[in-house]
């Protein structure tokens, strides 16, 4: 049986990555093989593209194309084979991030992203997406303490407001797939919310 494809999304500073070990442990306790991966990245080429994407300035459409180039490789080498053998794939970000950052944040036309999504993914879509949501002030305050902020983490509060709004719009547009986690609570409360969602997958 095909495995499930789970993605984690949220603004920089929303705290999503903290929950990955816990989510893996929960799924493994159910006897599920989990492949944990991330975007941009997940393959050798993808990680090379990540280094460029996170540190070099470029045209927003170049950024979009490179995200999808990395994604094409990621699907081919990691995601599709894992799902086919019945493993579950947990990806720290996927195409919703392109809609949030490149479309919402940078203003790339949605039609262009839709076309690339169809080209690169065909029918592949996440089965479930956990969106870690925090008010923009909270994420920006967390990023101020980041030691070596990347290109995205150095963006303005107005950029992050656009990202948050774009993510929440995606969640509204895909209510069955999205699970919005209020990440502006105590860590225990967020963990319990995540556990509830993951156990129901
Ligand atoms: P990370 O900090 O969660 O590892 O993500 C790396 C950065 O890449 C993050 O700031 C969001 C950005 N990103 C995009 O702009 N578009 C995308 O499609 C993806 C996958 C990530």
mmCIF file of C-alpha atoms and ligand atoms in Angstrom:
data_model
loop_
_atom_site.group_PDB
_atom_site.id
_atom_site.type_symbol
_atom_site.label_atom_id
_atom_site.label_comp_id
_atom_site.label_asym_id
_atom_site.label_seq_id
_atom_site.Cartn_x
_atom_site.Cartn_y
_atom_site.Cartn_z
ATOM 1 C CA UNK A 1 0.000 0.000 0.000
ATOM 2 C CA UNK A 2 1.221 3.500 -0.846
ATOM 3 C CA UNK A 3 2.539 5.471 2.131
ATOM 4 C CA UNK A 4 1.264 8.861 3.177
ATOM 5 C CA UNK A 5 2.887 12.153 2.295
ATOM 6 C CA UNK A 6 2.906 14.585 5.210
ATOM 7 C CA UNK A 7 4.260 18.135 4.985
ATOM 8 C CA UNK A 8 5.121 20.724 7.616
ATOM 9 C CA UNK A 9 4.732 24.402 6.834
ATOM 10 C CA UNK A 10 4.895 27.788 8.522
ATOM 11 C CA UNK A 11 6.758 31.057 8.565
ATOM 12 C CA UNK A 12 10.385 31.168 9.579
ATOM 13 C CA UNK A 13 10.331 31.266 13.382
ATOM 14 C CA UNK A 14 7.024 29.379 13.660
ATOM 15 C CA UNK A 15 8.841 26.503 15.353
ATOM 16 C CA UNK A 16 7.812 23.657 13.037
ATOM 17 C CA UNK A 17 11.196 21.907 12.869
ATOM 18 C CA UNK A 18 11.268 21.394 16.665
ATOM 19 C CA UNK A 19 8.440 18.886 16.281
ATOM 20 C CA UNK A 20 9.997 16.612 13.686
ATOM 21 C CA UNK A 21 11.654 14.081 16.076
ATOM 22 C CA UNK A 22 8.419 13.755 18.031
ATOM 23 C CA UNK A 23 6.320 13.204 14.877
ATOM 24 C CA UNK A 24 8.755 10.555 13.610
ATOM 25 C CA UNK A 25 8.676 8.761 16.982
ATOM 26 C CA UNK A 26 4.873 8.796 17.052
ATOM 27 C CA UNK A 27 4.583 7.310 13.567
ATOM 28 C CA UNK A 28 7.318 4.737 14.193
ATOM 29 C CA UNK A 29 5.487 3.644 17.351
ATOM 30 C CA UNK A 30 2.645 2.678 14.991
ATOM 31 C CA UNK A 31 5.055 0.495 12.972
ATOM 32 C CA UNK A 32 5.325 2.982 10.111
ATOM 33 C CA UNK A 33 8.595 3.454 8.206
ATOM 34 C CA UNK A 34 9.226 7.222 8.053
ATOM 35 C CA UNK A 35 11.429 9.050 5.572
ATOM 36 C CA UNK A 36 12.163 12.503 6.949
ATOM 37 C CA UNK A 37 13.293 15.089 4.439
ATOM 38 C CA UNK A 38 13.165 18.796 3.654
ATOM 39 C CA UNK A 39 12.807 21.438 0.960
ATOM 40 C CA UNK A 40 14.610 23.049 -0.595
ATOM 41 C CA UNK A 41 16.919 20.058 -0.306
ATOM 42 C CA UNK A 42 16.413 16.363 0.281
ATOM 43 C CA UNK A 43 18.910 15.223 -2.392
ATOM 44 C CA UNK A 44 22.553 16.071 -3.039
ATOM 45 C CA UNK A 45 21.586 18.392 -5.903
ATOM 46 C CA UNK A 46 18.706 19.823 -3.869
ATOM 47 C CA UNK A 47 21.026 20.657 -0.979
ATOM 48 C CA UNK A 48 23.407 22.432 -3.390
ATOM 49 C CA UNK A 49 20.460 24.429 -4.738
ATOM 50 C CA UNK A 50 19.383 25.167 -1.150
ATOM 51 C CA UNK A 51 22.723 26.807 -0.408
ATOM 52 C CA UNK A 52 22.255 29.067 -3.443
ATOM 53 C CA UNK A 53 18.578 29.781 -2.735
ATOM 54 C CA UNK A 54 19.116 30.722 0.898
ATOM 55 C CA UNK A 55 22.115 32.956 0.353
ATOM 56 C CA UNK A 56 22.067 34.518 -3.118
ATOM 57 C CA UNK A 57 19.867 37.332 -4.331
ATOM 58 C CA UNK A 58 18.005 36.522 -7.550
ATOM 59 C CA UNK A 59 14.875 37.361 -9.542
ATOM 60 C CA UNK A 60 11.709 35.986 -7.864
ATOM 61 C CA UNK A 61 10.983 33.812 -10.906
ATOM 62 C CA UNK A 62 14.513 32.405 -10.848
ATOM 63 C CA UNK A 63 13.894 31.548 -7.192
ATOM 64 C CA UNK A 64 10.622 29.841 -8.136
ATOM 65 C CA UNK A 65 12.225 27.847 -10.943
ATOM 66 C CA UNK A 66 15.094 26.686 -8.725
ATOM 67 C CA UNK A 67 12.652 25.617 -5.996
ATOM 68 C CA UNK A 68 10.831 23.477 -8.559
ATOM 69 C CA UNK A 69 14.078 22.156 -10.037
ATOM 70 C CA UNK A 70 15.089 20.942 -6.573
ATOM 71 C CA UNK A 71 11.564 19.563 -6.078
ATOM 72 C CA UNK A 72 11.645 17.595 -9.356
ATOM 73 C CA UNK A 73 14.788 15.826 -8.179
ATOM 74 C CA UNK A 74 13.387 15.341 -4.668
ATOM 75 C CA UNK A 75 10.227 13.668 -5.974
ATOM 76 C CA UNK A 76 12.163 11.422 -8.346
ATOM 77 C CA UNK A 77 14.883 10.302 -5.958
ATOM 78 C CA UNK A 78 13.244 10.380 -2.525
ATOM 79 C CA UNK A 79 9.508 11.026 -2.261
ATOM 80 C CA UNK A 80 8.036 8.815 -4.995
ATOM 81 C CA UNK A 81 10.182 5.719 -4.260
ATOM 82 C CA UNK A 82 9.471 5.951 -0.516
ATOM 83 C CA UNK A 83 5.714 6.289 -0.989
ATOM 84 C CA UNK A 84 5.734 3.437 -3.506
ATOM 85 C CA UNK A 85 7.306 1.016 -1.053
ATOM 86 C CA UNK A 86 4.776 1.978 1.633
ATOM 87 C CA UNK A 87 6.944 4.330 3.704
ATOM 88 C CA UNK A 88 5.508 7.626 4.908
ATOM 89 C CA UNK A 89 7.311 10.780 3.853
ATOM 90 C CA UNK A 90 7.574 13.686 6.293
ATOM 91 C CA UNK A 91 8.797 16.752 4.450
ATOM 92 C CA UNK A 92 9.786 19.974 6.197
ATOM 93 C CA UNK A 93 8.148 22.228 3.555
ATOM 94 C CA UNK A 94 6.864 21.524 0.027
ATOM 95 C CA UNK A 95 4.909 23.432 -2.639
ATOM 96 C CA UNK A 96 2.679 25.363 -0.212
ATOM 97 C CA UNK A 97 5.896 27.195 0.715
ATOM 98 C CA UNK A 98 6.293 28.282 -2.914
ATOM 99 C CA UNK A 99 2.736 29.657 -2.908
ATOM 100 C CA UNK A 100 3.424 31.435 0.409
ATOM 101 C CA UNK A 101 6.936 32.803 -0.253
ATOM 102 C CA UNK A 102 7.306 33.220 -4.009
ATOM 103 C CA UNK A 103 3.655 34.031 -4.809
ATOM 104 C CA UNK A 104 2.474 35.672 -1.557
ATOM 105 C CA UNK A 105 5.804 37.158 -0.523
ATOM 106 C CA UNK A 106 7.525 38.005 -3.790
ATOM 107 C CA UNK A 107 4.500 38.477 -6.047
ATOM 108 C CA UNK A 108 5.157 35.739 -8.633
ATOM 109 C CA UNK A 109 1.895 35.070 -10.501
ATOM 110 C CA UNK A 110 -0.069 32.135 -9.106
ATOM 111 C CA UNK A 111 -0.724 30.849 -12.668
ATOM 112 C CA UNK A 112 3.002 30.335 -13.200
ATOM 113 C CA UNK A 113 3.314 28.346 -9.979
ATOM 114 C CA UNK A 114 0.221 26.292 -10.835
ATOM 115 C CA UNK A 115 1.777 25.431 -14.218
ATOM 116 C CA UNK A 116 5.079 24.381 -12.631
ATOM 117 C CA UNK A 117 3.251 22.401 -9.959
ATOM 118 C CA UNK A 118 1.380 20.431 -12.623
ATOM 119 C CA UNK A 119 4.524 19.912 -14.657
ATOM 120 C CA UNK A 120 6.719 18.791 -11.758
ATOM 121 C CA UNK A 121 4.233 16.964 -9.550
ATOM 122 C CA UNK A 122 1.550 15.545 -11.844
ATOM 123 C CA UNK A 123 -1.000 14.132 -9.372
ATOM 124 C CA UNK A 124 1.312 14.162 -6.367
ATOM 125 C CA UNK A 125 -0.059 16.231 -3.475
ATOM 126 C CA UNK A 126 0.521 15.929 0.269
ATOM 127 C CA UNK A 127 -2.071 13.808 2.085
ATOM 128 C CA UNK A 128 -1.866 16.109 5.097
ATOM 129 C CA UNK A 129 -0.169 19.416 5.892
ATOM 130 C CA UNK A 130 0.507 20.721 9.393
ATOM 131 C CA UNK A 131 0.669 24.511 9.288
ATOM 132 C CA UNK A 132 2.424 25.981 12.324
ATOM 133 C CA UNK A 133 0.897 29.399 12.755
ATOM 134 C CA UNK A 134 2.129 32.253 14.934
ATOM 135 C CA UNK A 135 1.489 36.005 14.861
ATOM 136 C CA UNK A 136 4.096 37.803 12.757
ATOM 137 C CA UNK A 137 5.490 39.715 15.785
ATOM 138 C CA UNK A 138 6.238 36.400 17.492
ATOM 139 C CA UNK A 139 8.091 34.900 14.531
ATOM 140 C CA UNK A 140 10.032 38.120 13.932
ATOM 141 C CA UNK A 141 11.019 38.288 17.629
ATOM 142 C CA UNK A 142 12.267 34.677 17.434
ATOM 143 C CA UNK A 143 14.287 35.439 14.293
ATOM 144 C CA UNK A 144 16.058 38.380 15.928
ATOM 145 C CA UNK A 145 17.828 35.807 18.091
ATOM 146 C CA UNK A 146 18.876 33.655 15.094
ATOM 147 C CA UNK A 147 22.666 33.463 14.951
ATOM 148 C CA UNK A 148 23.289 33.576 11.204
ATOM 149 C CA UNK A 149 19.995 34.526 9.533
ATOM 150 C CA UNK A 150 19.618 33.456 5.891
ATOM 151 C CA UNK A 151 18.193 35.582 3.061
ATOM 152 C CA UNK A 152 14.574 34.803 3.987
ATOM 153 C CA UNK A 153 15.079 35.207 7.729
ATOM 154 C CA UNK A 154 16.408 38.730 7.160
ATOM 155 C CA UNK A 155 13.159 39.813 5.441
ATOM 156 C CA UNK A 156 10.890 42.551 6.822
ATOM 157 C CA UNK A 157 7.822 42.208 8.988
ATOM 158 C CA UNK A 158 5.626 43.184 6.018
ATOM 159 C CA UNK A 159 7.106 40.279 4.003
ATOM 160 C CA UNK A 160 6.240 37.851 6.824
ATOM 161 C CA UNK A 161 2.737 39.272 7.064
ATOM 162 C CA UNK A 162 2.251 38.370 3.389
ATOM 163 C CA UNK A 163 3.666 34.885 4.015
ATOM 164 C CA UNK A 164 1.374 34.249 6.949
ATOM 165 C CA UNK A 165 -1.691 35.480 5.053
ATOM 166 C CA UNK A 166 -0.814 33.352 2.023
ATOM 167 C CA UNK A 167 -0.434 30.235 4.189
ATOM 168 C CA UNK A 168 -3.741 30.861 5.972
ATOM 169 C CA UNK A 169 -5.401 31.342 2.582
ATOM 170 C CA UNK A 170 -3.978 27.989 1.406
ATOM 171 C CA UNK A 171 -5.427 26.396 4.551
ATOM 172 C CA UNK A 172 -8.832 27.917 3.823
ATOM 173 C CA UNK A 173 -8.668 26.747 0.208
ATOM 174 C CA UNK A 174 -7.678 23.168 1.186
ATOM 175 C CA UNK A 175 -9.511 22.565 4.455
ATOM 176 C CA UNK A 176 -9.363 18.744 4.319
ATOM 177 C CA UNK A 177 -5.604 18.603 3.855
ATOM 178 C CA UNK A 178 -4.523 21.413 6.213
ATOM 179 C CA UNK A 179 -4.325 21.174 9.993
ATOM 180 C CA UNK A 180 -3.540 24.591 11.455
ATOM 181 C CA UNK A 181 -1.568 24.323 14.689
ATOM 182 C CA UNK A 182 -1.574 27.366 16.969
ATOM 183 C CA UNK A 183 2.148 27.611 17.633
ATOM 184 C CA UNK A 184 1.764 30.593 19.952
ATOM 185 C CA UNK A 185 1.057 28.455 23.037
ATOM 186 C CA UNK A 186 3.248 26.666 25.555
ATOM 187 C CA UNK A 187 5.454 23.990 23.980
ATOM 188 C CA UNK A 188 3.451 21.293 25.847
ATOM 189 C CA UNK A 189 0.202 22.593 24.369
ATOM 190 C CA UNK A 190 1.656 22.641 20.843
ATOM 191 C CA UNK A 191 3.027 19.104 21.274
ATOM 192 C CA UNK A 192 -0.323 17.833 22.449
ATOM 193 C CA UNK A 193 -2.033 19.481 19.466
ATOM 194 C CA UNK A 194 0.518 17.937 17.074
ATOM 195 C CA UNK A 195 0.108 14.498 18.688
ATOM 196 C CA UNK A 196 -3.644 14.666 18.275
ATOM 197 C CA UNK A 197 -3.348 15.486 14.570
ATOM 198 C CA UNK A 198 -0.627 12.903 13.873
ATOM 199 C CA UNK A 199 -2.434 10.082 15.676
ATOM 200 C CA UNK A 200 -5.506 10.731 13.536
ATOM 201 C CA UNK A 201 -3.599 10.494 10.230
HETATM 202 P P1 LIG B 1 13.640 26.325 6.378
HETATM 203 O O1 LIG B 1 14.217 27.497 7.076
HETATM 204 O O2 LIG B 1 12.288 25.956 6.895
HETATM 205 O O3 LIG B 1 14.546 25.178 6.235
HETATM 206 O O4 LIG B 1 13.299 26.803 4.868
HETATM 207 C C1 LIG B 1 14.204 27.423 4.086
HETATM 208 C C2 LIG B 1 13.649 28.694 3.487
HETATM 209 O O5 LIG B 1 13.242 28.479 2.144
HETATM 210 C C3 LIG B 1 12.467 29.302 4.215
HETATM 211 O O6 LIG B 1 12.780 30.647 4.534
HETATM 212 C C4 LIG B 1 11.347 29.273 3.219
HETATM 213 C C5 LIG B 1 12.046 29.165 1.892
HETATM 214 N N1 LIG B 1 11.279 28.449 0.856
HETATM 215 C C6 LIG B 1 10.709 29.176 -0.173
HETATM 216 O O7 LIG B 1 10.839 30.395 -0.212
HETATM 217 N N2 LIG B 1 10.011 28.492 -1.136
HETATM 218 C C7 LIG B 1 9.866 27.137 -1.141
HETATM 219 O O8 LIG B 1 9.240 26.577 -2.040
HETATM 220 C C8 LIG B 1 10.480 26.396 -0.059
HETATM 221 C C9 LIG B 1 10.351 24.910 -0.051
HETATM 222 C C10 LIG B 1 11.174 27.092 0.911
#
